[in-house]
Coordinates of C-alpha atoms in Angstrom, one line a residue:
Chain A
M190 CA -15.1 -24.5 29.7
L191 CA -13.6 -25.0 26.4
L192 CA -16.0 -25.1 23.3
T193 CA -15.3 -27.4 20.4
R194 CA -15.1 -26.3 16.9
Q195 CA -18.8 -27.3 16.3
D196 CA -19.8 -25.0 19.1
M197 CA -18.3 -22.1 17.4
P198 CA -20.5 -19.2 16.2
T199 CA -20.0 -18.1 12.6
I200 CA -20.6 -14.4 13.1
P201 CA -17.4 -12.9 13.7
V202 CA -18.6 -10.5 16.6
E203 CA -19.7 -13.5 18.3
A204 CA -16.5 -15.3 17.8
R205 CA -14.2 -12.6 19.1
Q206 CA -16.7 -12.4 22.3
I207 CA -15.6 -16.1 22.9
F208 CA -12.1 -15.2 22.0
R209 CA -12.3 -12.4 24.7
E210 CA -13.8 -14.6 27.3
G211 CA -10.5 -16.8 26.9
K212 CA -12.8 -19.8 25.8
W213 CA -11.2 -20.6 22.7
T214 CA -7.3 -20.5 22.2
D215 CA -7.2 -23.0 19.3
R216 CA -6.6 -22.6 15.7
T217 CA -9.0 -20.2 13.8
S218 CA -8.6 -21.8 10.4
G219 CA -12.1 -22.8 9.4
L220 CA -13.9 -20.4 11.7
C221 CA -16.3 -17.9 10.3
L222 CA -15.9 -19.0 6.9
G223 CA -15.7 -16.3 4.2
F224 CA -14.6 -13.5 6.5
T225 CA -11.1 -11.8 5.9
N226 CA -8.6 -12.6 8.5
A227 CA -5.7 -10.8 9.6
A228 CA -2.2 -11.2 11.1
I229 CA -1.5 -8.5 13.9
A230 CA 1.8 -7.0 15.2
I231 CA 2.0 -4.5 18.0
M232 CA 5.1 -2.6 18.8
P233 CA 6.3 0.6 20.3
R234 CA 6.0 3.9 18.6
D235 CA 9.5 4.4 18.5
Q236 CA 9.8 1.3 16.3
A237 CA 6.5 1.8 14.2
F238 CA 8.0 4.3 11.5
D239 CA 10.7 1.6 10.6
F240 CA 7.9 -1.2 10.7
L241 CA 5.5 1.0 8.7
L242 CA 8.5 1.7 6.2
F243 CA 9.4 -2.1 6.2
C244 CA 5.7 -2.7 5.2
Q245 CA 5.5 -0.1 2.4
R246 CA 9.0 -1.8 0.9
N247 CA 7.6 -5.3 1.1
P248 CA 3.8 -5.4 0.7
K249 CA 4.1 -9.2 -0.5
P250 CA 4.5 -10.7 2.9
C251 CA 3.3 -7.9 5.2
P252 CA 0.3 -6.0 3.1
L253 CA -1.1 -3.6 5.5
L254 CA -5.1 -3.5 6.0
E255 CA -5.3 -1.2 9.0
V256 CA -3.1 0.7 11.2
L257 CA -4.3 2.3 14.9
D258 CA -3.3 5.2 16.3
P259 CA -0.5 4.9 18.8
G260 CA -2.1 3.8 22.2
D261 CA -5.3 3.1 20.5
P262 CA -6.2 -0.6 21.0
I263 CA -10.0 0.0 19.1
V264 CA -9.9 -1.4 15.8
S265 CA -12.0 0.7 13.4
D266 CA -12.5 0.1 9.8
L267 CA -11.9 -3.9 10.1
A268 CA -14.1 -4.5 13.0
P269 CA -15.5 -1.3 14.5
G270 CA -15.3 -1.7 18.3
A271 CA -13.2 -4.6 18.4
D272 CA -10.4 -4.7 21.4
I273 CA -7.4 -5.9 20.0
R274 CA -6.1 -6.7 23.5
T275 CA -8.4 -9.2 24.1
D276 CA -10.4 -10.2 20.8
V277 CA -7.6 -12.4 19.5
A278 CA -7.4 -16.1 20.6
R279 CA -3.8 -16.3 21.9
Y280 CA -0.7 -14.1 21.6
R281 CA 3.0 -14.2 21.2
V282 CA 5.3 -11.5 23.0
M283 CA 8.9 -11.3 22.0
V284 CA 11.5 -9.2 23.5
K285 CA 14.6 -8.5 21.9
G286 CA 13.5 -11.2 19.2
E287 CA 13.1 -14.0 22.1
V288 CA 9.4 -15.4 22.9
V289 CA 8.7 -14.1 26.4
D290 CA 5.0 -14.8 26.9
E291 CA 2.1 -16.4 25.2
P292 CA -1.2 -15.0 26.8
S293 CA -4.6 -15.2 25.5
D294 CA -5.0 -11.8 26.8
L295 CA -2.9 -8.7 26.3
T296 CA -4.2 -6.3 28.8
Q297 CA -1.2 -7.0 31.1
H298 CA 1.3 -6.2 28.4
W299 CA -0.5 -3.1 27.2
R300 CA 1.4 0.0 27.2
D301 CA -0.1 4.0 26.0
D302 CA 2.7 4.1 23.3
L303 CA 1.8 0.7 21.6
V304 CA 1.0 0.9 17.8
T305 CA -1.4 -1.8 16.4
F306 CA -0.6 -3.0 12.6
L307 CA -3.1 -5.4 10.9
M308 CA -2.2 -7.4 7.9
G309 CA -3.7 -9.5 5.3
C310 CA -3.9 -13.0 5.3
S311 CA -3.9 -16.0 3.3
G312 CA -7.0 -17.6 4.8
T313 CA -9.0 -14.9 2.6
F314 CA -7.3 -16.0 -0.6
E315 CA -7.3 -19.7 -0.4
A316 CA -10.9 -19.5 0.0
A317 CA -11.0 -17.6 -3.3
L318 CA -8.6 -20.2 -4.8
E319 CA -11.4 -23.0 -3.9
G320 CA -14.0 -20.8 -5.2
A321 CA -12.3 -21.0 -8.6
G322 CA -12.2 -24.8 -8.5
I323 CA -8.5 -24.9 -7.5
V324 CA -9.1 -27.2 -4.2
P325 CA -6.1 -28.3 -2.0
R326 CA -5.7 -31.7 -1.4
W327 CA -6.0 -31.1 2.6
R328 CA -9.5 -30.1 1.8
Q329 CA -9.9 -33.6 0.0
G330 CA -8.7 -35.9 2.7
E331 CA -5.2 -35.6 3.0
E332 CA -3.5 -34.3 6.0
T333 CA -0.9 -31.9 4.7
G334 CA -1.7 -28.6 4.4
S335 CA 0.4 -25.6 2.4
G336 CA 4.2 -25.9 3.0
I337 CA 5.9 -23.2 4.9
Y338 CA 9.5 -22.5 3.8
L339 CA 12.5 -20.0 4.4
T340 CA 13.9 -18.6 1.2
N341 CA 17.4 -17.0 0.8
I342 CA 15.8 -14.3 -0.9
P343 CA 16.3 -11.0 1.5
T344 CA 13.1 -8.6 2.4
T345 CA 14.2 -5.0 1.7
P346 CA 15.1 -3.5 5.0
A347 CA 14.3 -0.5 6.6
G348 CA 15.5 0.9 9.7
I349 CA 16.1 -1.9 12.4
F350 CA 14.1 -4.5 10.5
H351 CA 15.7 -7.2 7.9
G352 CA 15.6 -10.5 7.4
P353 CA 14.7 -13.3 4.7
L354 CA 11.6 -13.8 2.8
V355 CA 9.3 -17.0 4.3
V356 CA 6.8 -18.2 1.4
T357 CA 4.0 -20.6 1.4
M358 CA 4.1 -23.4 -1.4
R359 CA 0.7 -24.8 -2.8
P360 CA 1.0 -27.7 -5.4
I361 CA -1.4 -26.6 -8.3
P362 CA -2.3 -28.6 -11.4
N363 CA -0.5 -27.4 -14.4
H364 CA -3.7 -26.5 -16.3
Q365 CA -5.0 -24.1 -13.1
V366 CA -1.8 -22.4 -12.6
S367 CA -3.0 -19.6 -14.7
R368 CA -5.9 -19.5 -12.7
A369 CA -4.2 -19.2 -9.5
V370 CA -2.4 -16.6 -10.6
Q371 CA -5.6 -14.3 -11.9
V372 CA -7.3 -15.3 -8.8
S373 CA -4.7 -14.5 -6.3
S374 CA -3.7 -11.4 -8.2
R375 CA -7.5 -10.0 -7.2
F376 CA -6.0 -9.9 -3.2
P377 CA -3.1 -7.6 -3.3
G378 CA -4.2 -7.4 0.7
H379 CA -3.4 -10.7 1.5
H380 CA -0.2 -11.3 -0.3
G381 CA -1.4 -11.0 -4.1
A382 CA 0.0 -12.9 -7.0
P383 CA 2.7 -15.6 -6.5
I384 CA 6.1 -14.2 -6.3
H385 CA 7.7 -17.5 -7.8
I386 CA 6.3 -20.6 -10.0
G387 CA 8.3 -23.9 -10.8
D388 CA 11.5 -24.1 -9.0
P389 CA 12.1 -24.1 -5.5
A390 CA 16.2 -24.1 -5.8
A391 CA 15.8 -20.8 -7.2
L392 CA 14.5 -19.8 -3.9
G393 CA 17.3 -21.4 -1.8
I394 CA 14.5 -24.6 -1.1
D395 CA 16.8 -27.5 -1.3
D396 CA 14.6 -30.0 0.2
M397 CA 10.7 -29.2 0.4
S398 CA 10.5 -32.4 2.7
K399 CA 12.0 -30.1 5.4
S400 CA 10.7 -27.1 7.0
E401 CA 10.9 -25.5 10.3
W402 CA 7.1 -24.7 10.1
A403 CA 5.4 -26.8 8.3
V404 CA 6.3 -29.4 5.0
G405 CA 3.8 -29.3 1.8
P406 CA 2.2 -31.7 0.3
K407 CA 4.2 -34.1 -2.2
L408 CA 4.2 -32.9 -5.7
L409 CA 2.2 -35.3 -7.7
P410 CA 2.5 -35.5 -11.4
G411 CA 1.4 -32.5 -13.6
E412 CA 1.2 -30.5 -10.5
V413 CA 3.7 -27.2 -10.4
P414 CA 4.9 -25.7 -6.8
V415 CA 3.3 -22.4 -7.0
F416 CA 5.0 -19.9 -4.0
W417 CA 3.2 -16.9 -2.4
A418 CA 4.8 -14.4 0.3
C419 CA 4.1 -15.7 3.5
G420 CA 3.0 -13.7 6.9
V421 CA 5.5 -16.1 8.6
T422 CA 7.9 -13.8 7.3
L423 CA 7.2 -11.5 10.5
Q424 CA 8.5 -14.2 12.8
T425 CA 11.7 -14.4 10.9
L426 CA 12.3 -10.6 11.0
V427 CA 11.7 -10.3 15.0
R428 CA 14.2 -13.2 14.9
E429 CA 16.9 -11.4 12.9
S430 CA 16.0 -7.7 14.3
K431 CA 15.6 -8.3 17.7
P432 CA 13.3 -5.1 18.4
D433 CA 12.9 -4.2 21.9
L434 CA 9.2 -5.4 22.0
M435 CA 7.0 -6.8 19.5
I436 CA 3.7 -8.8 20.0
T437 CA 1.9 -10.9 17.1
H438 CA -1.0 -13.3 17.1
Y439 CA 0.1 -16.7 17.9
P440 CA 0.7 -18.5 14.7
S441 CA -2.8 -19.8 13.0
R442 CA -4.8 -17.8 15.7
M443 CA -5.5 -14.9 13.4
F444 CA -7.7 -11.7 14.0
I445 CA -11.3 -12.5 12.9
T446 CA -12.9 -9.0 10.9
D447 CA -16.1 -8.2 10.2
I448 CA -15.4 -8.0 6.4
P449 CA -16.6 -10.4 3.8
A450 CA -13.5 -11.7 2.0
E451 CA -14.7 -10.6 -1.5
E452 CA -14.9 -7.0 -0.4
Q453 CA -11.2 -7.4 -0.1
A454 CA -10.8 -8.0 -3.7
V455 CA -9.7 -5.3 -6.1
M456 CA -11.8 -6.6 -9.3
Chain B
M141 CA 20.0 29.1 -22.4
L142 CA 16.4 27.3 -21.7
L143 CA 15.1 24.5 -23.9
T144 CA 12.4 24.5 -26.0
R145 CA 9.9 21.4 -25.7
Q146 CA 10.9 20.2 -28.8
D147 CA 15.0 20.2 -27.5
M148 CA 14.1 18.0 -24.7
P149 CA 15.5 14.4 -24.4
T150 CA 12.7 11.6 -24.4
I151 CA 14.8 9.2 -22.1
P152 CA 14.3 10.0 -18.4
V153 CA 17.9 10.1 -17.0
E154 CA 18.9 12.6 -19.6
A155 CA 15.4 14.9 -19.1
R156 CA 16.8 14.7 -15.5
Q157 CA 20.1 15.8 -16.1
I158 CA 18.5 18.9 -18.0
F159 CA 16.2 19.3 -14.6
R160 CA 19.7 19.2 -12.9
E161 CA 21.6 21.9 -14.8
G162 CA 18.4 24.2 -14.0
K163 CA 17.9 24.3 -17.9
W164 CA 14.1 23.4 -17.7
T165 CA 11.4 24.7 -15.1
D166 CA 8.2 24.3 -17.0
R167 CA 5.4 21.9 -17.1
T168 CA 6.7 18.1 -17.4
S169 CA 3.3 16.7 -18.9
G170 CA 4.3 15.2 -22.3
L171 CA 8.2 14.9 -21.5
C172 CA 9.4 11.2 -21.7
L173 CA 5.9 9.8 -22.9
G174 CA 5.6 6.5 -21.3
F175 CA 7.6 6.6 -18.4
T176 CA 6.2 6.4 -14.6
N177 CA 5.5 10.0 -13.1
A178 CA 6.0 10.4 -9.5
A179 CA 4.8 13.3 -7.0
I180 CA 7.2 14.0 -4.2
A181 CA 6.8 15.0 -0.5
I182 CA 9.6 15.5 1.6
M183 CA 9.6 16.6 5.5
P184 CA 11.4 15.7 8.6
R185 CA 11.8 12.6 10.2
D186 CA 9.5 13.6 13.0
Q187 CA 6.7 14.1 10.9
A188 CA 7.2 11.3 8.5
F189 CA 5.6 8.7 10.8
D190 CA 2.4 10.5 10.4
F191 CA 2.6 11.2 6.8
L192 CA 3.5 7.4 6.3
L193 CA 0.4 6.4 8.3
F194 CA -1.6 9.1 6.5
C195 CA -0.7 7.5 2.9
Q196 CA -1.7 4.2 4.1
R197 CA -4.8 5.5 5.3
N198 CA -5.7 7.2 2.2
P199 CA -3.9 5.1 -0.7
K200 CA -6.3 6.8 -3.2
P201 CA -4.9 10.4 -3.1
C202 CA -1.5 9.6 -1.8
P203 CA -0.5 5.9 -3.3
L204 CA 3.0 5.5 -2.1
L205 CA 5.5 4.3 -4.8
E206 CA 8.8 4.5 -2.8
V207 CA 10.1 5.9 0.8
L208 CA 13.4 6.8 1.1
D209 CA 15.5 6.5 4.4
P210 CA 16.0 9.4 6.6
G211 CA 18.7 11.9 5.2
D212 CA 18.8 10.0 1.9
P213 CA 18.4 12.2 -1.1
I214 CA 19.2 9.4 -3.6
V215 CA 16.2 7.3 -5.5
S216 CA 16.8 3.6 -5.5
D217 CA 13.8 1.8 -7.0
L218 CA 12.0 4.2 -9.4
A219 CA 15.5 5.9 -10.9
P220 CA 18.6 4.7 -9.4
G221 CA 21.2 7.2 -8.7
A222 CA 18.8 9.9 -9.0
D223 CA 19.3 12.7 -6.6
I224 CA 16.1 14.2 -5.4
R225 CA 17.6 17.2 -4.6
T226 CA 18.3 18.6 -8.2
D227 CA 16.5 16.1 -10.5
V228 CA 12.9 17.9 -10.1
A229 CA 12.2 20.7 -12.3
R230 CA 10.9 22.9 -9.9
Y231 CA 10.2 22.5 -6.0
R232 CA 8.0 24.3 -3.6
V233 CA 9.0 24.9 0.0
M234 CA 6.3 25.6 2.6
V235 CA 6.9 26.3 6.3
K236 CA 3.7 26.0 8.7
G237 CA 1.5 25.9 5.7
E238 CA 2.7 28.9 3.8
V239 CA 4.9 28.9 0.6
V240 CA 8.4 30.2 1.4
D241 CA 10.2 29.3 -1.7
E242 CA 9.7 27.8 -5.2
P243 CA 13.2 26.7 -6.2
S244 CA 14.7 24.7 -9.3
D245 CA 17.4 23.3 -6.8
L246 CA 17.1 22.1 -3.1
T247 CA 20.5 21.6 -2.3
Q248 CA 20.2 24.8 0.1
H249 CA 17.3 23.3 2.1
W250 CA 18.3 19.7 2.5
R251 CA 18.8 18.4 6.1
D252 CA 19.8 15.1 7.3
D253 CA 16.7 14.5 8.8
L254 CA 14.5 14.9 5.9
V255 CA 12.4 12.2 4.7
T256 CA 11.2 11.5 0.9
F257 CA 8.2 10.2 -0.4
L258 CA 7.3 9.3 -4.0
M259 CA 3.8 9.1 -4.9
G260 CA 1.9 7.6 -8.1
C261 CA 0.7 10.4 -10.5
S262 CA -2.3 10.7 -13.2
G263 CA 0.3 11.0 -15.7
T264 CA 0.6 7.3 -16.2
F265 CA -2.9 6.9 -16.1
E266 CA -4.1 9.1 -18.7
A267 CA -1.7 7.4 -21.1
A268 CA -3.7 4.1 -20.4
L269 CA -6.7 5.5 -20.5
E270 CA -5.5 6.9 -23.9
G271 CA -4.1 3.5 -25.1
A272 CA -7.7 2.0 -24.6
G273 CA -9.4 4.6 -26.7
I274 CA -10.3 7.4 -24.1
V275 CA -8.9 10.1 -25.8
P276 CA -9.2 13.2 -23.6
R277 CA -10.4 16.2 -25.7
W278 CA -7.6 18.2 -24.9
R279 CA -5.4 16.1 -26.8
Q280 CA -8.1 16.5 -29.8
G281 CA -7.1 20.3 -30.1
E282 CA -9.4 21.6 -26.8
E283 CA -7.6 23.8 -24.6
T284 CA -8.8 22.4 -21.3
G285 CA -7.3 19.5 -19.2
S286 CA -8.8 17.6 -16.7
G287 CA -10.8 19.6 -13.8
I288 CA -9.4 19.7 -10.6
Y289 CA -11.8 20.3 -7.7
L290 CA -12.2 20.5 -3.7
T291 CA -14.6 17.8 -2.4
N292 CA -16.3 18.2 1.1
I293 CA -15.2 14.3 1.7
P294 CA -12.9 14.3 4.3
T295 CA -9.7 12.3 3.9
T296 CA -8.9 10.1 7.2
P297 CA -6.4 11.6 9.5
A298 CA -3.3 10.5 10.6
G299 CA -1.4 12.3 13.6
I300 CA -1.0 16.2 12.4
F301 CA -2.6 15.3 9.0
H302 CA -6.0 16.1 8.1
G303 CA -7.9 18.0 5.3
P304 CA -10.3 17.5 2.4
L305 CA -10.2 15.0 -0.7
V306 CA -9.5 16.6 -4.1
V307 CA -10.3 15.1 -7.1
T308 CA -10.0 15.3 -11.0
M309 CA -12.8 15.2 -13.3
R310 CA -12.6 13.7 -16.8
P311 CA -15.8 13.9 -19.0
I312 CA -16.2 10.3 -20.6
P313 CA -18.7 9.1 -23.0
N314 CA -21.2 7.1 -21.7
H315 CA -20.4 4.0 -23.6
Q316 CA -16.4 4.1 -22.7
V317 CA -17.2 4.5 -18.8
S318 CA -16.7 0.7 -18.0
R319 CA -13.7 0.6 -20.0
A320 CA -12.2 3.6 -18.0
V321 CA -12.8 1.9 -14.6
Q322 CA -11.3 -1.4 -15.8
V323 CA -8.2 0.5 -17.3
S324 CA -7.8 2.8 -14.3
S325 CA -8.0 -0.2 -11.8
R326 CA -5.0 -1.4 -13.5
F327 CA -3.0 1.2 -12.2
P328 CA -3.7 1.3 -8.1
G329 CA -0.2 3.1 -7.7
H330 CA -1.3 5.9 -9.6
H331 CA -5.0 6.8 -8.0
G332 CA -6.7 3.4 -9.1
A333 CA -10.0 3.6 -9.9
P334 CA -12.4 6.5 -9.9
I335 CA -13.9 7.1 -6.5
H336 CA -17.3 8.6 -7.9
I337 CA -19.2 8.5 -11.2
G338 CA -22.0 10.8 -12.3
D339 CA -23.1 13.6 -9.4
P340 CA -20.5 16.6 -8.9
A341 CA -23.2 17.4 -6.3
A342 CA -22.7 14.2 -4.0
L343 CA -18.9 15.3 -3.6
G344 CA -19.8 19.0 -2.7
I345 CA -19.0 20.3 -6.0
D346 CA -21.7 22.9 -6.9
D347 CA -20.4 24.5 -9.8
M348 CA -17.8 22.9 -12.1
S349 CA -17.1 26.1 -13.9
K350 CA -15.3 27.3 -11.0
S351 CA -12.2 25.7 -9.5
E352 CA -8.9 26.8 -7.5
W353 CA -6.9 25.0 -9.9
A354 CA -7.9 24.1 -13.0
V355 CA -11.7 24.1 -14.6
G356 CA -12.5 21.0 -16.4
P357 CA -14.2 20.8 -20.0
K358 CA -17.9 21.2 -20.2
L359 CA -19.8 17.9 -20.5
L360 CA -21.1 17.4 -23.7
P361 CA -24.4 15.2 -24.2
G362 CA -23.8 11.9 -23.5
E363 CA -20.9 12.4 -21.4
V364 CA -20.5 11.5 -17.8
P365 CA -18.3 13.3 -15.2
V366 CA -15.9 10.8 -13.8
F367 CA -14.0 11.6 -10.4
W368 CA -10.2 10.5 -9.8
A369 CA -8.4 11.1 -6.1
C370 CA -6.0 13.7 -7.0
G371 CA -2.7 14.3 -5.8
V372 CA -3.4 17.9 -5.4
T373 CA -4.9 16.9 -2.2
L374 CA -1.4 16.9 -0.4
Q375 CA -1.6 20.8 -1.1
T376 CA -4.6 21.3 1.0
L377 CA -3.4 18.6 3.4
V378 CA -0.4 21.2 3.9
R379 CA -2.5 24.4 4.2
E380 CA -4.9 22.6 6.8
S381 CA -2.5 20.6 8.9
K382 CA 0.4 23.6 8.7
P383 CA 3.3 21.1 9.1
D384 CA 6.7 22.5 10.7
L385 CA 8.3 22.0 7.0
M386 CA 7.0 20.2 3.7
I387 CA 8.6 20.3 0.5
T388 CA 6.7 19.2 -2.7
H389 CA 7.4 19.3 -6.4
Y390 CA 6.2 22.6 -8.2
P391 CA 2.6 21.5 -9.3
S392 CA 2.8 20.0 -12.5
R393 CA 6.4 19.5 -12.3
M394 CA 6.7 16.0 -11.6
F395 CA 9.5 13.5 -11.1
I396 CA 10.4 11.3 -14.2
T397 CA 11.3 7.9 -13.3
D398 CA 13.3 5.2 -15.3
I399 CA 10.0 2.8 -14.9
P400 CA 7.8 2.1 -18.1
A401 CA 4.2 3.0 -17.4
E402 CA 3.2 -0.5 -18.1
E403 CA 5.3 -1.9 -15.3
Q404 CA 3.1 -0.2 -12.7
A405 CA 0.2 -2.2 -13.9
V406 CA -1.3 -4.8 -11.6
M407 CA -2.9 -7.0 -14.4

């Protein structure tokens, strides 16, 4: 029997137990509020050097929080004892850039040469913005969340990995733009400061009412579009680079860690 | 003919030309003031995944600024066009943890599978402290620079790499300790905030008048010992881990980049 959002526990270790039992495969936003969420990428050891190098060169879209040893599925720092094969609500398995499976359990796909990367996520970051009084309209009743857009900005390639940057867009009232920069700068492990403020066309975004992933809220008078690097960059990276095998979380099903979000802030 | 310190150019590309010509093999501290300095580590591709993972897990002692592609000796971001084989004043070549050569040119040691890592350095960081009014006594006439000490704190191992953390110690007047934390926090790529403030014994440092590398200034009344992670950790790492081949800069002969130090600050 699947659980409802109201039934879900607020403690990460308990929520992960529910995921492990296959009782929750839905979006994780809003679950265990206040705890650091992480994106995951799992791949064979022989691709892992290139990917580690890619993350080093592109810390804005791919901010590394933890990397497990080859073959080790047990998380150490972010959620001691959690099993990355079972403790995410749903996964996406891609072979040569094509989706081949979207299971709720990775046990059958696991291999002794797989390396797991855990990366920051804007979940952490949005809570901090809200704490600073920058409350998105979707939390005030509007339907639309952040926009997610493909840009014409290339990431810095590394080995087999290359592809364009994907960004999120949040409309921020003029007088709060500085504050949004300050607050997000405190979270370099969760995409950090905006990469661009003000002009979608400069990023190659010609029409913000169109998106492959999510169309953002319309800009109101007195709002500026503010763009942050986005973890969805990983999906375009896989599509363009076609690595032999790449496993990620299913979009919007994040790994929920034991670390309070504020512990991730640098100042 | 070797040059004197007064003859040295203040522009990085010109200083690197002098190093390339073998006309300067001395300490680089004080040269090209205001530009970012970097430590270097060069190793075969088959050790490079472990080392990249080590740096990811230990960003305080080993903060990565740039990693070159396997076989590529030409720096891209930090000093476009610089040749890492010739543009450092002096190198140290270690085979299985033992020093086998300390040349001023790496051309004879270069191989197509070598990967170059450039890491932050407290040179950047000390200039910023000084700018904030925290002027070390060695700049006020005293002989002794920062102390460098071995600790009993293990780094987080990765693959073949393991070993204890090495720290620098600066005596800071009580009323400036907060400011020292604030200023150094702005430079996460150059060791960042202190790892410990106040008690050498808690780090396993029993006698600050003894050090394998550098004994720091004596503490004066009203000063607190403040400890930062140190790039010399790399030397103990190599000694303990005994990788097949590791090439570093010779101690105190840093790679001088084209990047103004302030550009490296996060806020």
